PDB file of C-alpha atoms in Angstrom:
ATOM      1  CA  MET A  54      60.028 -47.892   0.499  1.00  0.00           C
ATOM      2  CA  ARG A  55      57.996 -50.317  -1.841  1.00  0.00           C
ATOM      3  CA  GLY A  56      54.253 -48.781  -2.482  1.00  0.00           C
ATOM      4  CA  LYS A  57      54.945 -45.928  -0.944  1.00  0.00           C
ATOM      5  CA  ALA A  58      55.971 -42.246  -2.985  1.00  0.00           C
ATOM      6  CA  LEU A  59      58.461 -40.348  -1.392  1.00  0.00           C
ATOM      7  CA  ILE A  60      59.274 -37.100  -2.203  1.00  0.00           C
ATOM      8  CA  SER A  61      62.544 -35.932   0.202  1.00  0.00           C
ATOM      9  CA  GLY A  62      61.472 -38.584   2.724  1.00  0.00           C
ATOM     10  CA  VAL A  63      57.784 -37.661   3.193  1.00  0.00           C
ATOM     11  CA  ASN A  64      55.074 -39.885   2.415  1.00  0.00           C
ATOM     12  CA  CYS A  65      52.914 -38.098  -0.430  1.00  0.00           C
ATOM     13  CA  ALA A  66      50.583 -41.078  -1.237  1.00  0.00           C
ATOM     14  CA  PRO A  67      47.514 -40.052   0.275  1.00  0.00           C
ATOM     15  CA  VAL A  68      48.153 -36.476  -1.593  1.00  0.00           C
ATOM     16  CA  PHE A  69      48.521 -38.225  -4.765  1.00  0.00           C
ATOM     17  CA  TYR A  70      45.300 -40.610  -3.864  1.00  0.00           C
ATOM     18  CA  LYS A  71      43.476 -37.301  -3.170  1.00  0.00           C
ATOM     19  CA  MET A  72      44.772 -35.644  -6.204  1.00  0.00           C
ATOM     20  CA  ALA A  73      43.435 -38.924  -8.319  1.00  0.00           C
ATOM     21  CA  LEU A  74      39.895 -38.674  -6.709  1.00  0.00           C
ATOM     22  CA  ALA A  75      39.504 -34.866  -7.370  1.00  0.00           C
ATOM     23  CA  GLY A  76      38.196 -35.161 -10.701  1.00  0.00           C
ATOM     24  CA  LYS A  77      36.055 -37.959 -10.406  1.00  0.00           C
ATOM     25  CA  GLU A  78      33.824 -37.154  -7.220  1.00  0.00           C
ATOM     26  CA  LYS A  79      31.038 -34.280  -7.092  1.00  0.00           C
ATOM     27  CA  PRO A  80      29.129 -32.942  -4.424  1.00  0.00           C
ATOM     28  CA  MET A  81      25.927 -35.227  -3.668  1.00  0.00           C
ATOM     29  CA  THR A  82      22.309 -33.172  -4.542  1.00  0.00           C
ATOM     30  CA  ALA A  83      19.606 -33.067  -1.968  1.00  0.00           C
ATOM     31  CA  ASP A  84      17.661 -36.018  -3.512  1.00  0.00           C
ATOM     32  CA  GLU A  85      21.140 -38.275  -3.496  1.00  0.00           C
ATOM     33  CA  LYS A  86      21.600 -37.710   0.280  1.00  0.00           C
ATOM     34  CA  GLU A  87      17.777 -38.154   0.962  1.00  0.00           C
ATOM     35  CA  LYS A  88      18.032 -41.452  -0.670  1.00  0.00           C
ATOM     36  CA  VAL A  89      21.295 -42.333   1.409  1.00  0.00           C
ATOM     37  CA  VAL A  90      19.520 -41.908   4.521  1.00  0.00           C
ATOM     38  CA  GLU A  91      16.448 -43.879   3.358  1.00  0.00           C
ATOM     39  CA  LEU A  92      18.630 -46.666   2.340  1.00  0.00           C
ATOM     40  CA  ARG A  93      21.034 -46.486   4.966  1.00  0.00           C
ATOM     41  CA  LEU A  94      17.977 -46.672   7.277  1.00  0.00           C
ATOM     42  CA  LYS A  95      16.696 -50.194   5.800  1.00  0.00           C
ATOM     43  CA  GLY A  96      19.889 -51.798   6.609  1.00  0.00           C
ATOM     44  CA  LEU A  97      22.112 -51.437   3.018  1.00  0.00           C
ATOM     45  CA  GLY A  98      25.867 -50.874   3.298  1.00  0.00           C
ATOM     46  CA  TYR A  99      27.918 -48.092   1.759  1.00  0.00           C
ATOM     47  CA  GLN A 100      28.492 -50.317  -1.624  1.00  0.00           C
ATOM     48  CA  ALA A 101      25.101 -51.250  -1.847  1.00  0.00           C
ATOM     49  CA  ILE A 102      23.797 -47.665  -1.490  1.00  0.00           C
ATOM     50  CA  ALA A 103      26.703 -46.269  -4.011  1.00  0.00           C
ATOM     51  CA  ASN A 104      25.378 -49.248  -6.382  1.00  0.00           C
ATOM     52  CA  GLU A 105      21.613 -48.672  -6.001  1.00  0.00           C
ATOM     53  CA  ILE A 106      22.091 -44.530  -6.728  1.00  0.00           C
ATOM     54  CA  GLY A 107      24.457 -45.044  -9.378  1.00  0.00           C
ATOM     55  CA  THR A 108      25.490 -41.467  -9.201  1.00  0.00           C
ATOM     56  CA  VAL A 109      27.784 -41.580  -6.188  1.00  0.00           C
ATOM     57  CA  THR A 110      30.727 -43.399  -5.104  1.00  0.00           C
ATOM     58  CA  LYS A 111      31.330 -45.781  -1.958  1.00  0.00           C
ATOM     59  CA  GLU A 112      33.372 -43.147  -0.431  1.00  0.00           C
ATOM     60  CA  ASN A 113      31.081 -40.397  -0.967  1.00  0.00           C
ATOM     61  CA  VAL A 114      28.099 -42.533   0.687  1.00  0.00           C
ATOM     62  CA  ARG A 115      30.991 -43.654   3.449  1.00  0.00           C
ATOM     63  CA  TYR A 116      31.699 -40.182   4.589  1.00  0.00           C
ATOM     64  CA  TYR A 117      28.066 -38.498   4.422  1.00  0.00           C
ATOM     65  CA  CYS A 118      26.983 -41.361   6.756  1.00  0.00           C
ATOM     66  CA  LYS A 119      29.705 -40.557   8.973  1.00  0.00           C
ATOM     67  CA  THR A 120      29.137 -37.066   9.470  1.00  0.00           C
ATOM     68  CA  HIS A 121      25.629 -37.752   9.744  1.00  0.00           C
ATOM     69  CA  GLY A 122      25.369 -40.310  12.297  1.00  0.00           C
ATOM     70  CA  LEU A 123      24.495 -43.243  10.140  1.00  0.00           C
ATOM     71  CA  ALA A 124      28.235 -44.778  10.502  1.00  0.00           C
ATOM     72  CA  GLY A 125      28.396 -48.421  11.871  1.00  0.00           C
ATOM     73  CA  SER A 126      26.230 -51.504  11.841  1.00  0.00           C
ATOM     74  CA  ALA A 127      23.201 -50.972   9.750  1.00  0.00           C
ATOM     75  CA  ALA A 128      21.155 -52.475  12.418  1.00  0.00           C
ATOM     76  CA  LEU A 129      22.165 -49.953  14.977  1.00  0.00           C
ATOM     77  CA  VAL A 130      21.818 -47.046  12.778  1.00  0.00           C
ATOM     78  CA  THR A 131      18.236 -47.851  12.517  1.00  0.00           C
ATOM     79  CA  MET A 132      17.357 -47.958  15.900  1.00  0.00           C
ATOM     80  CA  ASN A 133      19.961 -44.894  16.700  1.00  0.00           C
ATOM     81  CA  TYR A 134      18.502 -42.658  14.468  1.00  0.00           C
ATOM     82  CA  ASP A 135      15.154 -40.993  15.830  1.00  0.00           C
ATOM     83  CA  LEU A 136      17.972 -40.516  18.683  1.00  0.00           C
ATOM     84  CA  HIS A 137      20.337 -38.821  16.600  1.00  0.00           C
ATOM     85  CA  ARG A 138      17.728 -36.445  15.170  1.00  0.00           C
ATOM     86  CA  GLU A 139      16.755 -35.442  18.211  1.00  0.00           C
ATOM     87  CA  MET A 140      20.264 -35.010  19.479  1.00  0.00           C
ATOM     88  CA  PRO A 141      22.463 -34.642  16.730  1.00  0.00           C
ATOM     89  CA  ASN A 142      26.336 -35.271  17.041  1.00  0.00           C
ATOM     90  CA  HIS A 143      27.328 -33.429  13.863  1.00  0.00           C
ATOM     91  CA  CYS A 144      26.871 -29.623  12.761  1.00  0.00           C
ATOM     92  CA  LYS A 145      23.969 -29.649   9.874  1.00  0.00           C
ATOM     93  CA  ASN A 146      26.168 -27.263   7.892  1.00  0.00           C
ATOM     94  CA  CYS A 147      29.598 -28.661   7.923  1.00  0.00           C
ATOM     95  CA  GLY A 148      29.452 -31.978   9.557  1.00  0.00           C
ATOM     96  CA  ALA A 149      31.912 -30.818  12.445  1.00  0.00           C
ATOM     97  CA  THR A 150      31.557 -33.010  15.691  1.00  0.00           C
ATOM     98  CA  LEU A 151      29.226 -31.187  17.866  1.00  0.00           C
ATOM     99  CA  ILE A 152      30.935 -30.493  21.868  1.00  0.00           C
ATOM    100  CA  ARG A 153      28.440 -30.385  24.381  1.00  0.00           C
ATOM    101  CA  ASN A 154      28.958 -30.207  27.967  1.00  0.00           C
ATOM    102  CA  ALA A 155      26.588 -31.366  30.804  1.00  0.00           C
ATOM    103  CA  HIS A 156      24.212 -28.614  30.652  1.00  0.00           C
ATOM    104  CA  SER A 157      24.145 -28.006  26.757  1.00  0.00           C
ATOM    105  CA  GLY A 158      20.693 -28.455  25.033  1.00  0.00           C
ATOM    106  CA  VAL A 159      20.171 -29.327  21.557  1.00  0.00           C
ATOM    107  CA  LYS A 160      22.803 -27.983  19.541  1.00  0.00           C
ATOM    108  CA  LEU A 161      22.748 -28.047  15.743  1.00  0.00           C
ATOM    109  CA  PHE A 162      25.505 -26.269  14.749  1.00  0.00           C
ATOM    110  CA  CYS A 163      29.145 -26.046  15.381  1.00  0.00           C
ATOM    111  CA  SER A 164      29.292 -22.074  15.354  1.00  0.00           C
ATOM    112  CA  GLU A 165      27.259 -19.145  14.774  1.00  0.00           C
ATOM    113  CA  LYS A 166      28.619 -18.801  11.147  1.00  0.00           C
ATOM    114  CA  CYS A 167      27.402 -22.405  10.215  1.00  0.00           C
ATOM    115  CA  ARG A 168      24.020 -21.390  11.901  1.00  0.00           C
ATOM    116  CA  ARG A 169      23.686 -18.126   9.699  1.00  0.00           C
ATOM    117  CA  ALA A 170      24.910 -20.339   6.605  1.00  0.00           C
ATOM    118  CA  TRP A 171      22.609 -23.087   6.887  1.00  0.00           C
ATOM    119  CA  TRP A 172      19.502 -20.941   7.530  1.00  0.00           C
ATOM    120  CA  LYS A 173      20.387 -18.506   4.542  1.00  0.00           C
ATOM    121  CA  VAL A 174      20.222 -21.558   2.216  1.00  0.00           C
ATOM    122  CA  ASN A 175      17.283 -23.218   3.959  1.00  0.00           C
ATOM    123  CA  PRO A 176      14.762 -20.353   4.899  1.00  0.00           C
ATOM    124  CA  ASP A 177      11.831 -22.796   4.599  1.00  0.00           C
ATOM    125  CA  LYS A 178      12.654 -25.377   6.504  1.00  0.00           C
ATOM    126  CA  ASP A 179      11.279 -23.864   9.683  1.00  0.00           C
ATOM    127  CA  ALA A 180       7.415 -23.883  10.298  1.00  0.00           C
ATOM    128  CA  GLN A 181       7.600 -20.562  11.963  1.00  0.00           C
ATOM    129  CA  SER A 182       9.776 -18.823   9.474  1.00  0.00           C
ATOM    130  CA  LYS A 183       8.818 -15.656   8.066  1.00  0.00           C
ATOM    131  CA  LYS A 184      10.023 -16.557   4.871  1.00  0.00           C
ATOM    132  CA  GLN A 185       7.944 -19.301   4.587  1.00  0.00           C
ATOM    133  CA  ARG A 186       5.713 -19.146   1.299  1.00  0.00           C
ATOM    134  CA  TYR A 187       1.882 -19.797   1.484  1.00  0.00           C
ATOM    135  CA  GLU A 188      -0.407 -19.502  -1.474  1.00  0.00           C
ATOM    136  CA  CYS A 189      -3.771 -18.078  -0.204  1.00  0.00           C
ATOM    137  CA  ARG A 190      -7.147 -16.704  -2.121  1.00  0.00           C
ATOM    138  CA  CYS A 191      -8.636 -13.532  -0.698  1.00  0.00           C
ATOM    139  CA  ALA A 192     -12.140 -13.919   0.870  1.00  0.00           C
ATOM    140  CA  TYR A 193     -13.405 -10.629  -0.461  1.00  0.00           C
ATOM    141  CA  CYS A 194     -12.179  -9.946  -4.187  1.00  0.00           C
ATOM    142  CA  HIS A 195     -10.843 -13.977  -4.609  1.00  0.00           C
ATOM    143  CA  ARG A 196      -7.617 -13.046  -5.974  1.00  0.00           C
ATOM    144  CA  THR A 197      -4.788 -15.191  -5.319  1.00  0.00           C
ATOM    145  CA  PHE A 198      -1.738 -14.047  -3.231  1.00  0.00           C
ATOM    146  CA  ILE A 199       1.148 -14.924  -1.365  1.00  0.00           C
ATOM    147  CA  SER A 200       1.422 -14.870   2.505  1.00  0.00           C
ATOM    148  CA  PHE A 201       4.977 -15.001   3.905  1.00  0.00           C
ATOM    149  CA  GLY A 202       4.703 -16.809   7.631  1.00  0.00           C
ATOM    150  CA  ASN A 203       1.079 -17.083   8.083  1.00  0.00           C
ATOM    151  CA  PRO A 204      -1.103 -19.890   6.140  1.00  0.00           C
ATOM    152  CA  ASN A 205      -4.311 -18.763   7.493  1.00  0.00           C
ATOM    153  CA  ARG A 206      -4.064 -15.262   5.925  1.00  0.00           C
ATOM    154  CA  LYS A 207      -7.920 -14.259   4.688  1.00  0.00           C
ATOM    155  CA  TYR A 208      -7.610 -10.973   2.778  1.00  0.00           C
ATOM    156  CA  CYS A 209      -4.803  -9.819   0.344  1.00  0.00           C
ATOM    157  CA  GLY A 210      -4.775  -6.456   2.025  1.00  0.00           C
ATOM    158  CA  ARG A 211      -6.540  -3.810   4.468  1.00  0.00           C
ATOM    159  CA  ASP A 212      -8.971  -2.670   1.916  1.00  0.00           C
ATOM    160  CA  CYS A 213     -10.467  -6.204   0.919  1.00  0.00           C
ATOM    161  CA  TYR A 214     -10.520  -6.568   4.799  1.00  0.00           C
ATOM    162  CA  VAL A 215     -12.652  -3.431   5.645  1.00  0.00           C
ATOM    163  CA  LYS A 216     -14.641  -3.623   2.467  1.00  0.00           C
ATOM    164  CA  ASP A 217     -15.850  -7.540   3.489  1.00  0.00           C
ATOM    165  CA  ARG A 218     -16.300  -6.707   7.423  1.00  0.00           C
ATOM    166  CA  PHE A 219     -17.745  -3.498   6.964  1.00  0.00           C
ATOM    167  CA  TRP A 220     -19.193  -2.327   3.643  1.00  0.00           C
ATOM    168  CA  THR A 221     -20.907  -5.289   2.422  1.00  0.00           C
ATOM    169  CA  ASP A 222     -24.628  -5.282   2.700  1.00  0.00           C
ATOM    170  CA  PRO A 223     -25.825  -9.096   2.494  1.00  0.00           C
ATOM    171  CA  ASP A 224     -29.006  -8.170   0.604  1.00  0.00           C
ATOM    172  CA  GLU A 225     -26.833  -6.507  -2.028  1.00  0.00           C
ATOM    173  CA  LYS A 226     -26.774  -8.554  -5.274  1.00  0.00           C
ATOM    174  CA  PRO A 227     -23.645  -7.432  -7.409  1.00  0.00           C
ATOM    175  CA  SER A 228     -23.914  -6.474 -10.958  1.00  0.00           C
ATOM    176  CA  ALA A 229     -22.499  -8.614 -13.761  1.00  0.00           C
ATOM    177  CA  ALA A 230     -20.025  -5.867 -14.388  1.00  0.00           C
ATOM    178  CA  GLU A 231     -19.005  -5.855 -11.109  1.00  0.00           C
ATOM    179  CA  ILE A 232     -18.870  -9.759 -11.173  1.00  0.00           C
ATOM    180  CA  LYS A 233     -16.939  -9.495 -14.448  1.00  0.00           C
ATOM    181  CA  ARG A 234     -14.593  -6.795 -12.946  1.00  0.00           C
ATOM    182  CA  ARG A 235     -13.949  -9.139  -9.888  1.00  0.00           C
ATOM    183  CA  GLN A 236     -13.167 -12.126 -12.278  1.00  0.00           C
ATOM    184  CA  GLN A 237     -10.570 -10.146 -14.219  1.00  0.00           C
ATOM    185  CA  GLU A 238      -8.736  -8.897 -11.179  1.00  0.00           C
ATOM    186  CA  ALA A 239      -8.831 -12.421  -9.772  1.00  0.00           C
ATOM    187  CA  GLU A 240      -6.877 -13.584 -13.218  1.00  0.00           C
ATOM    188  CA  LYS A 241      -4.378 -10.841 -13.066  1.00  0.00           C
ATOM    189  CA  SER A 242      -3.264 -11.336  -9.616  1.00  0.00           C
ATOM    190  CA  GLU A 243      -2.663 -14.975 -10.267  1.00  0.00           C
ATOM    191  CA  GLY A 244      -0.262 -14.038 -13.467  1.00  0.00           C
ATOM    192  CA  GLU A 245       1.236 -11.444 -11.147  1.00  0.00           C
ATOM    193  CA  VAL A 246       1.659 -14.159  -8.222  1.00  0.00           C
ATOM    194  CA  LYS A 247       3.077 -16.961 -10.916  1.00  0.00           C
ATOM    195  CA  LEU A 248       5.841 -14.056 -11.762  1.00  0.00           C
ATOM    196  CA  VAL A 249       6.718 -13.319  -8.405  1.00  0.00           C
ATOM    197  CA  LEU A 250       7.059 -17.144  -7.658  1.00  0.00           C
ATOM    198  CA  LYS A 251       9.157 -17.403 -10.411  1.00  0.00           C
ATOM    199  CA  ARG A 252      11.202 -14.777  -9.320  1.00  0.00           C
ATOM    200  CA  ILE A 253      11.775 -15.948  -5.798  1.00  0.00           C
ATOM    201  CA  SER A 254      12.191 -19.659  -6.713  1.00  0.00           C
TER     202      SER A 254
END
């Protein structure tokens, strides 16, 4: 048989092809994936996208498009992409084809395992997530603090809430020492917030 590698009567050409590509291909980064989607929706083909990005192969682009509902005619892809985002055909985590029955609603993951794995890696994708971090400024002491899951928090803690709500005298003028103390606390807390953000990310 010409052109095929045979070992004991078994066609091994696909195995050798995969072995040849194993050292060349690398996983796509999030930026590259976003760029692939953007260019595909503009109507570009697989090779044109690979040439535009420069760091991925045509096969990487083709596989990503196939597993994320961007395969087929480029014109049809742009028309059907919004529908695909509402009712995707592939798992968000592993790319496996989703199986639906007539009564199933929006299904994003093929299994509970994939759902948990995806949310563990992407906790901040959900606007209602309790892990979503917001940087806020306290209405009383003016320190910067991190609020998890609530962008509208006004106070850094219960003490500041009580002091601002119940202890504030509208005619009281803070002394220079009090103003200086509050400024030092605000600077100290900003440094702590940056340190916490650095540790979290």
